[in-house]
Amino acid sequence: MNIIKRELRSNLKALIIWVSVLSLIILVASTEFAVYHDNPDLIAAFEGFEDMFAALGGSIANIGTPEGFLSLMSIYLYLPASIYGALLGSLIISKEEKDRTAEYLFTLPVTRNQVLRSKIIAAIFYQIVFVTVIILASILIFYRYDLDENFYSFMRHMFVALTMTSLIFMSIGMLLASYLEQYKRSGSLTLGLLIGTYMLNMLIEVVEELEFLKYVVPFQYFTAENMINSNIEFIFVFLSLLIITSCLSGVFIFYKKRDLYI
Amino acid sequence: MNVIEFKDLTKYYGNVKGCENVNINIKEGEIFGFIGPNGAGKSTTIRTMLSLIYPTSGSITVFGKDAIEFGHEIRKDIGYLPSEIFYYDKMKVIDLLLYSASFYDHDCTSKIYELAEIMELNLDRRIQDLSYGNKKKVGIVQGLLHSPKLIILDEPTSGLDPLMQQKFFNLIAEENKKGATVFFSSHILSEVQQLCDRVAIIKDGEIVSIEDVKSLQKDNYKKFTICGDKLNHGRFNIDGVTELKEAENEVSFFYKGDVNLMVKLLGTLSLSNVLIEEPTLEEIFMHYYE
């Protein structure tokens, strides 16, 4: 319990900065939405750019509604949540070795498993807090536009979607930090992977032949457009949980076995 | 009863040797010195004992339990002072000490204040603002706050001024009197000489010798310095003489053996001065290092 508390405290500042900045971005974007809101002429003018909007993960037809607008700017939700997760995951594991505090922490009467368990609990908790705050902030910010049930159902779906996607990158970050000999590079490697899969995601949206790749691109699991029109697909929730649990099991296996770098 | 037993402990980092075939038994209540130059494998041996790193082969038993398998249990009774101290920079000293204390079953608060007072440590400062020596003091308090039964010190005195060193040695001696076993690693022999009962010498990852500090000094070598005229005639080159340095007017050497023989030899010479001393541990150990 004391390690969890310690991790929560040491990561609190970063969390507050992340969600504050992101909420601000959503707030600024919402003022732009005022232009599209109930303005069919403007929307008609955009119709030629359908492909571009698809690449961003939404459809132009929806831009007049709050949920449609948010789905178009969903890149600003998925990317920050995933980047935060990737950095949090890799750092929370690697920092003890990077800051050379491993020689302190692991000579206390704790097992490596206890330490890992505490760190994972703290990280998952903060990741969920991150997503929850962002979803609540979005609801609050768009509240002035007569929200209907469609919007709230979109937000519920987005909650699951953002949580799953960001936890995938968080657990990959943790796995790399515990496996790699060059643990210091786990953060940048996870981010590289994240950007790579995001690029692939945009390609898949435009080039239909690449459809089959969607199982290896987490951003394809819960596309914002699907979050509006249909439900969350069970297969992708299952796939996400599978990736998360295998990565986290890997963390326990690799970190326990190896020499700490001091 | 043995508190620590190293059995054929070997550690390789890939192809690089950390230590090889280390066999040491450390008895309850003793202060055991561990001497070797930098890079000899002292920290490797200690870190393996604390399961920060795992042995390539061999085993370590602490308090009768396997040090790897029961690591977290035996660490309840171990206080460890690493050679370089790193803590969470943003924490205050007192918060760090209370955090450390929270891992032990009993209340350590009064002991923290007691130790901090002895070591003249300011508890309200942030770790990142502390000097090297002050960090070392935090390390000392953190290592001793739970009244451990086994104290492991890895080059503990670097960064401490002589006054603090003395206070620290007194602290260790006191804990030892209360029953704590001490494993003291150092490359400074005088401090080992001051504190330890027995000492192991490690060189290139291997234990060269384990000896009793007192008998090492008393029974073994005498350091002879002889002054006179025309002494460089080679007559001192007899059995038991080492480190022979001959000059025209002065000869110095270590002698281990029957003193009567040496006195007889000296009696045949006309000397202006003779000095027979206990060699310092440094001098005794020099030939192990060479």
Coordinates of C-alpha atoms in Angstrom, one line a residue:
Chain A
M1 CA 0.0 0.0 0.0
N2 CA 2.8 2.4 0.8
I3 CA 4.4 1.9 -2.6
I4 CA 1.0 2.7 -4.3
K5 CA 0.7 5.9 -2.3
R6 CA 4.2 6.9 -3.1
E7 CA 3.7 6.3 -6.9
L8 CA 0.4 8.2 -6.8
R9 CA 2.0 11.1 -5.2
S10 CA 5.1 11.2 -7.5
N11 CA 3.0 11.0 -10.7
L12 CA 0.2 13.4 -9.6
K13 CA 1.7 16.5 -11.0
A14 CA 2.2 15.1 -14.5
L15 CA -1.4 13.8 -14.5
I16 CA -2.8 17.2 -13.6
I17 CA -0.8 19.0 -16.3
W18 CA -1.8 16.4 -18.9
V19 CA -5.6 16.6 -18.2
S20 CA -5.6 20.4 -17.8
V21 CA -3.9 21.0 -21.1
L22 CA -6.1 18.5 -22.9
S23 CA -9.3 19.9 -21.4
L24 CA -8.1 23.3 -22.6
I25 CA -7.7 22.0 -26.1
I26 CA -11.2 20.5 -26.0
L27 CA -12.5 23.9 -24.8
V28 CA -10.8 25.8 -27.6
A29 CA -12.1 23.2 -30.1
S30 CA -15.6 23.6 -28.8
T31 CA -15.6 27.2 -29.8
E32 CA -14.9 26.2 -33.3
F33 CA -17.8 23.8 -33.2
A34 CA -20.1 26.8 -32.7
V35 CA -19.4 27.6 -36.4
Y36 CA -20.6 24.2 -37.7
H37 CA -23.5 23.8 -35.3
D38 CA -26.8 24.1 -37.2
N39 CA -25.0 25.4 -40.3
P40 CA -25.8 22.9 -43.1
D41 CA -24.4 25.1 -45.9
L42 CA -20.9 25.0 -44.5
I43 CA -21.1 21.2 -44.0
A44 CA -22.1 20.8 -47.6
A45 CA -19.1 22.7 -48.7
F46 CA -16.8 20.2 -46.9
E47 CA -18.2 17.1 -48.7
G48 CA -15.4 16.9 -51.2
F49 CA -13.0 16.2 -48.4
E50 CA -14.7 13.0 -47.2
D51 CA -11.4 10.9 -47.5
M52 CA -9.4 13.3 -45.4
F53 CA -12.0 13.2 -42.6
A54 CA -12.2 9.5 -42.8
A55 CA -8.4 9.4 -42.2
L56 CA -8.9 11.4 -39.1
G57 CA -11.4 8.8 -37.9
G58 CA -14.8 10.5 -38.5
S59 CA -17.4 11.3 -41.1
I60 CA -18.2 14.7 -42.5
A61 CA -21.9 14.0 -42.3
N62 CA -21.8 14.3 -38.5
I63 CA -19.8 17.5 -38.1
G64 CA -23.0 19.4 -37.1
T65 CA -23.6 17.4 -34.0
P66 CA -21.4 17.5 -30.8
E67 CA -20.7 13.8 -31.0
G68 CA -19.9 14.0 -34.7
F69 CA -17.6 16.9 -34.1
L70 CA -15.8 15.2 -31.2
S71 CA -15.4 12.0 -33.3
L72 CA -13.6 14.1 -36.0
M73 CA -11.2 15.5 -33.4
S74 CA -10.9 12.1 -31.7
I75 CA -7.2 12.1 -32.7
Y76 CA -6.8 14.7 -30.0
L77 CA -8.2 12.3 -27.4
Y78 CA -6.7 8.9 -28.6
L79 CA -3.2 10.2 -29.1
P80 CA -2.7 12.1 -25.8
A81 CA -4.3 9.3 -23.8
S82 CA -2.1 6.7 -25.4
I83 CA 1.1 8.9 -25.2
Y84 CA 0.4 9.5 -21.6
G85 CA -0.1 5.8 -21.0
A86 CA 3.1 4.8 -22.9
L87 CA 5.2 7.3 -20.9
L88 CA 3.6 6.5 -17.6
G89 CA 4.0 2.7 -18.2
S90 CA 7.6 2.8 -19.3
L91 CA 8.7 5.4 -16.7
I92 CA 7.0 3.9 -13.7
I93 CA 9.0 0.7 -14.2
S94 CA 12.3 2.1 -15.5
K95 CA 12.7 5.1 -13.2
E96 CA 14.1 3.1 -10.3
E97 CA 17.0 2.0 -12.4
K98 CA 17.3 5.3 -14.3
D99 CA 17.4 7.3 -11.0
R100 CA 19.5 4.6 -9.4
T101 CA 17.0 4.2 -6.5
A102 CA 16.6 0.5 -7.3
E103 CA 19.4 -0.2 -4.8
Y104 CA 17.3 1.5 -2.1
L105 CA 13.8 0.2 -3.0
F106 CA 14.8 -3.4 -3.6
T107 CA 16.8 -3.8 -0.4
L108 CA 13.7 -3.0 1.6
P109 CA 11.8 -6.0 2.8
V110 CA 9.6 -6.3 -0.3
T111 CA 9.5 -8.8 -3.2
R112 CA 9.9 -7.6 -6.8
N113 CA 6.4 -8.8 -7.4
Q114 CA 5.0 -6.6 -4.6
V115 CA 6.7 -3.6 -6.1
L116 CA 5.5 -4.4 -9.6
R117 CA 1.9 -5.1 -8.4
S118 CA 1.8 -1.7 -6.6
K119 CA 3.2 0.1 -9.6
I120 CA 0.8 -1.5 -12.0
I121 CA -2.2 -0.7 -9.8
A122 CA -1.1 2.9 -9.5
A123 CA -0.6 3.3 -13.2
I124 CA -3.9 1.7 -14.2
F125 CA -5.7 3.8 -11.6
Y126 CA -4.2 7.0 -13.0
Q127 CA -4.9 5.9 -16.6
I128 CA -8.5 5.5 -15.7
V129 CA -8.6 8.8 -13.9
F130 CA -7.1 10.4 -17.0
V131 CA -9.8 9.1 -19.3
T132 CA -12.6 9.8 -16.8
V133 CA -11.6 13.4 -16.4
I134 CA -11.3 13.9 -20.1
I135 CA -14.8 12.4 -20.7
L136 CA -16.3 14.4 -18.0
A137 CA -14.6 17.6 -19.2
S138 CA -15.9 16.9 -22.7
I139 CA -19.5 16.5 -21.4
L140 CA -19.2 19.7 -19.4
I141 CA -17.7 21.7 -22.2
F142 CA -20.3 20.7 -24.8
Y143 CA -23.1 20.9 -22.3
R144 CA -24.4 24.2 -23.7
Y145 CA -25.4 22.4 -27.0
D146 CA -28.6 20.5 -25.9
L147 CA -26.9 17.1 -25.6
D148 CA -29.1 14.1 -26.5
E149 CA -28.9 10.4 -25.8
N150 CA -26.7 9.9 -28.9
F151 CA -24.0 12.1 -27.3
Y152 CA -24.0 10.3 -24.0
S153 CA -23.9 6.9 -25.6
F154 CA -20.9 8.1 -27.7
M155 CA -19.2 9.2 -24.5
R156 CA -19.8 5.9 -22.8
H157 CA -18.3 4.1 -25.8
M158 CA -15.4 6.5 -25.9
F159 CA -14.7 5.9 -22.2
V160 CA -14.2 2.2 -22.9
A161 CA -12.4 2.9 -26.2
L162 CA -9.9 5.4 -24.6
T163 CA -9.3 3.2 -21.6
M164 CA -8.6 0.1 -23.6
T165 CA -6.4 1.9 -26.2
S166 CA -4.3 3.8 -23.6
L167 CA -3.9 0.7 -21.4
I168 CA -2.6 -1.2 -24.3
F169 CA 0.2 1.3 -24.8
M170 CA 0.8 1.6 -21.1
S171 CA 1.3 -2.2 -20.8
I172 CA 3.6 -2.2 -23.8
G173 CA 5.6 0.5 -22.2
M174 CA 5.9 -1.5 -19.0
L175 CA 6.9 -4.6 -20.9
L176 CA 9.7 -2.9 -22.8
A177 CA 10.9 -1.2 -19.6
S178 CA 11.2 -4.5 -17.9
Y179 CA 12.6 -6.5 -20.8
L180 CA 15.0 -4.3 -22.6
E181 CA 18.6 -4.1 -21.5
Q182 CA 18.4 -0.5 -22.7
Y183 CA 15.5 0.2 -20.4
K184 CA 16.1 3.9 -20.7
R185 CA 14.9 3.8 -24.3
S186 CA 11.6 2.0 -23.5
G187 CA 9.7 5.3 -23.5
S188 CA 10.9 6.5 -26.9
L189 CA 10.5 3.0 -28.4
T190 CA 6.9 2.7 -27.1
L191 CA 6.2 6.2 -28.6
G192 CA 7.7 5.1 -31.9
L193 CA 5.4 2.1 -31.9
L194 CA 2.5 4.4 -31.1
I195 CA 3.2 6.8 -33.9
G196 CA 3.9 4.0 -36.3
T197 CA 0.6 2.2 -35.6
Y198 CA -1.2 5.6 -35.8
M199 CA 0.2 6.2 -39.3
L200 CA -0.9 2.7 -40.3
N201 CA -4.3 3.5 -38.9
M202 CA -4.7 6.5 -41.2
L203 CA -3.5 4.4 -44.1
I204 CA -6.0 1.7 -43.4
E205 CA -8.8 4.3 -43.4
V206 CA -7.9 5.4 -46.9
V207 CA -6.5 2.2 -48.6
E208 CA -9.2 -0.5 -48.3
E209 CA -6.8 -3.3 -49.2
L210 CA -5.1 -2.9 -45.9
E211 CA -8.3 -3.7 -43.9
F212 CA -6.7 -7.0 -42.7
L213 CA -4.1 -5.1 -40.7
K214 CA -6.7 -3.7 -38.4
Y215 CA -6.1 -6.4 -35.8
V216 CA -2.6 -5.2 -35.1
V217 CA -3.4 -1.5 -35.0
P218 CA -5.0 -0.6 -31.6
F219 CA -6.4 2.6 -33.0
Q220 CA -8.5 0.5 -35.4
Y221 CA -10.2 -1.4 -32.5
F222 CA -12.5 1.4 -31.5
T223 CA -12.7 4.0 -34.3
A224 CA -14.6 7.1 -33.3
E225 CA -17.0 6.7 -36.2
N226 CA -18.0 3.3 -35.0
M227 CA -18.4 4.6 -31.5
I228 CA -21.3 6.8 -32.8
N229 CA -23.1 4.6 -35.2
S230 CA -22.7 1.1 -33.7
N231 CA -21.7 -0.6 -30.6
I232 CA -18.3 -1.7 -29.2
E233 CA -17.3 -4.9 -30.8
F234 CA -16.7 -7.7 -28.3
I235 CA -13.8 -9.2 -30.3
F236 CA -11.8 -6.0 -29.9
V237 CA -12.4 -5.7 -26.2
F238 CA -11.2 -9.2 -25.9
L239 CA -8.2 -8.6 -28.1
S240 CA -7.3 -5.5 -26.0
L241 CA -7.6 -7.3 -22.7
L242 CA -5.5 -10.2 -24.2
I243 CA -2.7 -7.8 -25.2
I244 CA -2.8 -6.0 -21.8
T245 CA -2.7 -9.1 -19.7
S246 CA 0.0 -10.8 -21.8
C247 CA 2.2 -7.7 -21.6
L248 CA 1.7 -7.3 -17.8
S249 CA 2.4 -11.1 -17.3
G250 CA 5.6 -10.5 -19.3
V251 CA 6.5 -7.7 -16.9
F252 CA 6.3 -10.0 -14.0
I253 CA 8.3 -12.8 -15.7
F254 CA 11.1 -10.7 -17.1
Y255 CA 11.6 -8.2 -14.3
K256 CA 11.7 -10.9 -11.7
K257 CA 14.3 -12.9 -13.5
R258 CA 16.9 -10.4 -14.4
D259 CA 19.7 -8.6 -12.6
L260 CA 18.8 -5.0 -11.7
Y261 CA 20.9 -2.4 -13.5
I262 CA 22.6 -0.4 -10.8
Chain B
M1 CA 25.9 -19.9 14.4
N2 CA 26.7 -18.5 11.0
V3 CA 24.7 -15.4 10.0
I4 CA 26.0 -15.4 6.4
E5 CA 27.3 -18.4 4.5
F6 CA 28.7 -17.9 1.0
K7 CA 29.0 -21.2 -0.8
D8 CA 31.1 -21.3 -4.0
L9 CA 29.4 -18.0 -5.0
T10 CA 30.2 -17.1 -8.6
K11 CA 28.9 -14.2 -10.6
Y12 CA 29.6 -13.4 -14.2
Y13 CA 28.2 -10.5 -16.1
G14 CA 28.2 -12.1 -19.5
N15 CA 31.8 -12.9 -19.9
V16 CA 33.0 -10.5 -17.3
K17 CA 33.9 -11.9 -14.0
G18 CA 32.3 -10.3 -11.0
C19 CA 33.4 -12.8 -8.4
E20 CA 34.3 -16.5 -8.4
N21 CA 34.1 -19.3 -5.8
V22 CA 33.6 -17.0 -2.8
N23 CA 33.4 -19.1 0.3
I24 CA 32.9 -17.2 3.6
N25 CA 31.1 -17.9 6.8
I26 CA 30.3 -15.0 9.1
K27 CA 29.5 -15.7 12.7
E28 CA 26.8 -14.1 14.7
G29 CA 27.9 -10.9 16.5
E30 CA 31.2 -10.5 14.7
I31 CA 32.4 -7.5 12.7
F32 CA 33.7 -8.9 9.5
G33 CA 35.9 -6.8 7.2
F34 CA 35.9 -7.2 3.4
I35 CA 38.9 -5.7 1.8
G36 CA 39.9 -5.2 -1.8
P37 CA 40.8 -2.6 -4.3
N38 CA 38.2 -0.9 -6.5
G39 CA 36.6 -3.4 -8.9
A40 CA 37.7 -6.5 -7.0
G41 CA 34.2 -7.7 -6.7
K42 CA 33.1 -6.4 -3.3
S43 CA 29.9 -4.7 -4.4
T44 CA 29.1 -7.7 -6.6
T45 CA 29.3 -10.0 -3.6
I46 CA 27.1 -7.7 -1.5
R47 CA 24.5 -7.1 -4.2
T48 CA 24.2 -10.8 -4.8
M49 CA 23.6 -11.3 -1.0
L50 CA 20.8 -8.7 -1.3
S51 CA 19.4 -10.4 -4.4
L52 CA 19.6 -7.2 -6.4
I53 CA 21.5 -9.4 -8.9
Y54 CA 21.4 -13.2 -9.1
P55 CA 24.4 -15.6 -8.8
T56 CA 25.7 -17.5 -11.8
S57 CA 26.3 -20.4 -9.5
G58 CA 26.7 -21.2 -5.8
S59 CA 24.5 -20.0 -3.0
I60 CA 24.2 -17.6 -0.2
T61 CA 22.4 -18.3 3.1
V62 CA 21.5 -15.5 5.5
F63 CA 20.0 -16.3 8.9
G64 CA 19.9 -19.9 7.7
K65 CA 17.6 -19.0 4.8
D66 CA 18.4 -18.9 1.1
A67 CA 19.1 -15.3 0.3
I68 CA 17.4 -15.4 -3.1
E69 CA 14.3 -17.3 -2.3
F70 CA 13.6 -15.7 1.0
G71 CA 15.1 -12.3 0.1
H72 CA 12.2 -10.2 1.3
E73 CA 12.1 -12.0 4.7
I74 CA 15.7 -11.8 5.5
R75 CA 15.9 -8.1 4.4
K76 CA 13.6 -7.3 7.3
D77 CA 16.6 -7.8 9.5
I78 CA 19.2 -6.3 7.2
G79 CA 20.4 -2.7 7.2
Y80 CA 22.3 -1.8 4.1
L81 CA 24.4 1.3 3.4
P82 CA 25.4 1.4 -0.3
S83 CA 28.6 3.0 -1.4
E84 CA 26.7 5.6 -3.4
I85 CA 23.4 6.9 -2.0
F86 CA 20.5 7.6 -4.3
Y87 CA 17.0 8.5 -3.0
Y88 CA 13.9 10.1 -4.5
D89 CA 15.3 13.7 -5.1
K90 CA 12.0 15.5 -4.4
M91 CA 11.3 14.0 -1.1
K92 CA 12.1 15.5 2.3
V93 CA 14.6 13.6 4.4
I94 CA 12.0 12.9 7.1
D95 CA 9.4 11.7 4.5
L96 CA 11.9 9.4 3.0
L97 CA 12.9 8.0 6.4
L98 CA 9.2 7.5 7.4
Y99 CA 8.6 5.9 4.1
S100 CA 11.4 3.5 4.7
A101 CA 10.2 2.8 8.2
S102 CA 6.7 2.0 6.8
F103 CA 8.1 -1.3 5.4
Y104 CA 9.0 -2.7 8.8
D105 CA 6.6 -4.2 11.3
H106 CA 7.6 -2.2 14.3
D107 CA 7.5 1.6 15.0
C108 CA 10.9 3.2 14.2
T109 CA 10.0 6.8 14.7
S110 CA 11.9 7.4 17.9
K111 CA 15.0 5.6 16.5
I112 CA 14.9 7.9 13.5
Y113 CA 15.1 11.1 15.6
E114 CA 17.7 9.5 17.9
L115 CA 20.0 8.6 15.0
A116 CA 19.4 11.9 13.2
E117 CA 20.5 13.7 16.3
I118 CA 23.7 11.7 16.7
M119 CA 24.6 12.2 13.0
E120 CA 23.5 15.9 13.1
L121 CA 21.1 15.5 10.2
N122 CA 18.6 18.1 9.3
L123 CA 15.4 16.3 8.6
D124 CA 13.4 19.0 6.9
R125 CA 15.6 19.5 3.8
R126 CA 14.9 18.0 0.4
I127 CA 17.1 15.1 -0.7
Q128 CA 18.2 17.0 -3.9
D129 CA 19.6 19.9 -1.8
L130 CA 21.9 17.7 0.2
S131 CA 25.6 17.4 -0.2
Y132 CA 27.3 14.1 -0.8
G133 CA 28.2 13.7 2.9
N134 CA 24.7 14.7 4.1
K135 CA 23.2 12.1 1.8
K136 CA 25.5 9.6 3.3
K137 CA 24.2 10.5 6.7
V138 CA 20.6 9.9 5.5
G139 CA 21.8 6.6 4.3
I140 CA 23.3 5.7 7.7
V141 CA 20.0 6.7 9.5
Q142 CA 18.0 4.8 6.9
G143 CA 20.2 1.7 7.2
L144 CA 20.0 1.6 11.0
L145 CA 16.5 2.9 11.8
H146 CA 14.9 -0.6 12.1
S147 CA 17.6 -1.9 14.4
P148 CA 18.8 -4.6 12.0
K149 CA 20.4 -7.8 13.1
L150 CA 22.8 -7.7 10.2
I151 CA 24.4 -4.5 9.0
I152 CA 26.0 -4.4 5.6
L153 CA 28.2 -1.5 4.9
D154 CA 29.7 -0.8 1.4
E155 CA 32.5 1.7 1.7
P156 CA 30.5 3.7 4.3
T157 CA 32.9 6.4 5.2
S158 CA 33.5 8.2 1.9
G159 CA 32.1 11.7 2.1
L160 CA 32.1 11.8 5.9
D161 CA 34.5 14.1 7.8
P162 CA 36.7 12.5 10.4
L163 CA 34.5 13.6 13.3
M164 CA 31.4 12.1 11.6
Q165 CA 33.4 8.9 10.8
Q166 CA 34.2 8.5 14.4
K167 CA 30.6 9.0 15.5
F168 CA 29.6 6.5 12.8
F169 CA 32.1 4.0 14.0
N170 CA 30.8 4.4 17.6
L171 CA 27.3 3.8 16.3
I172 CA 28.3 0.7 14.6
A173 CA 30.2 -0.6 17.6
E174 CA 27.2 0.1 19.8
E175 CA 24.9 -1.8 17.5
N176 CA 27.4 -4.6 17.5
K177 CA 27.4 -4.7 21.3
K178 CA 23.7 -5.0 21.2
G179 CA 24.1 -8.1 19.1
A180 CA 24.2 -7.0 15.5
T181 CA 26.5 -8.7 13.1
V182 CA 28.4 -6.3 10.8
F183 CA 29.7 -6.9 7.2
F184 CA 32.1 -4.1 6.5
S185 CA 33.4 -3.7 3.0
S186 CA 36.1 -1.1 2.4
H187 CA 39.3 -0.4 0.6
I188 CA 40.6 1.7 3.5
L189 CA 42.5 -0.7 5.7
S190 CA 42.9 1.5 8.8
E191 CA 39.2 1.7 9.4
V192 CA 38.9 -2.1 9.0
Q193 CA 41.8 -2.4 11.5
Q194 CA 40.0 -0.2 13.9
L195 CA 36.6 -2.0 13.8
C196 CA 36.9 -5.6 12.6
D197 CA 37.5 -8.9 14.2
R198 CA 38.2 -10.9 11.0
V199 CA 38.9 -9.8 7.5
A200 CA 38.6 -11.4 4.0
I201 CA 40.8 -10.1 1.2
I202 CA 39.3 -10.2 -2.2
K203 CA 41.4 -9.7 -5.4
D204 CA 40.1 -10.0 -9.0
G205 CA 36.9 -11.5 -7.8
E206 CA 38.5 -14.2 -5.7
I207 CA 39.0 -14.5 -2.0
V208 CA 42.8 -14.5 -1.4
S209 CA 42.8 -15.0 2.3
I210 CA 40.6 -14.8 5.4
E211 CA 42.4 -13.9 8.6
D212 CA 42.0 -12.7 12.1
V213 CA 42.9 -9.0 12.3
K214 CA 44.8 -9.2 15.6
S215 CA 46.8 -12.3 14.8
L216 CA 47.5 -11.0 11.4
Q217 CA 49.3 -8.0 13.0
K218 CA 50.8 -9.7 16.0
D219 CA 52.1 -13.1 15.0
N220 CA 53.0 -12.6 11.5
Y221 CA 55.2 -9.8 10.2
K222 CA 57.5 -7.4 11.8
K223 CA 58.8 -4.4 10.0
F224 CA 62.5 -3.9 10.3
T225 CA 64.4 -0.7 9.5
I226 CA 68.1 -0.8 10.1
C227 CA 70.6 2.0 9.8
G228 CA 74.4 1.7 9.7
D229 CA 77.4 1.8 7.3
K230 CA 77.8 -0.4 4.2
L231 CA 74.7 -2.5 4.8
N232 CA 74.0 -3.5 1.2
H233 CA 75.9 -6.8 1.4
G234 CA 72.9 -9.1 0.8
R235 CA 73.1 -10.9 4.1
F236 CA 69.5 -10.1 4.9
N237 CA 68.3 -12.2 2.0
I238 CA 67.3 -15.1 4.2
D239 CA 64.1 -17.2 4.7
G240 CA 61.1 -15.1 6.0
V241 CA 62.3 -11.8 4.6
T242 CA 60.2 -10.0 2.1
E243 CA 60.0 -6.5 0.6
L244 CA 63.7 -6.2 1.1
K245 CA 65.0 -2.7 0.3
E246 CA 68.8 -2.3 0.5
A247 CA 70.7 0.9 0.4
E248 CA 74.2 2.0 1.4
N249 CA 73.1 3.3 4.8
E250 CA 69.6 1.9 5.4
V251 CA 67.9 -1.4 4.9
S252 CA 64.2 -2.1 5.4
F253 CA 62.2 -5.4 5.1
F254 CA 59.4 -7.4 6.5
Y255 CA 60.3 -10.5 8.5
K256 CA 58.1 -13.4 9.4
G257 CA 59.7 -16.2 11.4
D258 CA 61.9 -16.9 14.4
V259 CA 62.9 -13.5 15.8
N260 CA 66.0 -15.0 17.6
L261 CA 67.5 -15.8 14.2
M262 CA 67.1 -12.2 13.1
V263 CA 68.4 -10.8 16.4
K264 CA 71.5 -13.0 16.1
L265 CA 72.1 -11.7 12.6
L266 CA 71.7 -8.1 13.7
G267 CA 74.2 -8.8 16.6
T268 CA 77.0 -9.5 14.1
L269 CA 76.6 -6.0 12.6
S270 CA 77.5 -2.6 13.8
L271 CA 74.4 -0.4 13.6
S272 CA 73.6 3.2 14.2
N273 CA 69.9 2.7 14.6
V274 CA 67.3 -0.1 14.5
L275 CA 63.5 0.2 14.3
I276 CA 61.2 -2.8 14.7
E277 CA 57.5 -2.0 14.2
E278 CA 54.1 -3.6 13.7
P279 CA 53.4 -3.2 10.1
T280 CA 50.2 -1.5 9.2
L281 CA 47.5 -3.6 7.5
E282 CA 48.2 -1.6 4.3
E283 CA 51.8 -2.9 4.3
I284 CA 50.7 -6.5 5.1
F285 CA 48.1 -6.5 2.3
M286 CA 50.2 -4.9 -0.3
H287 CA 51.7 -8.2 -1.4
Y288 CA 48.2 -9.7 -1.8
Y289 CA 47.4 -7.0 -4.2
E290 CA 50.5 -7.2 -6.3

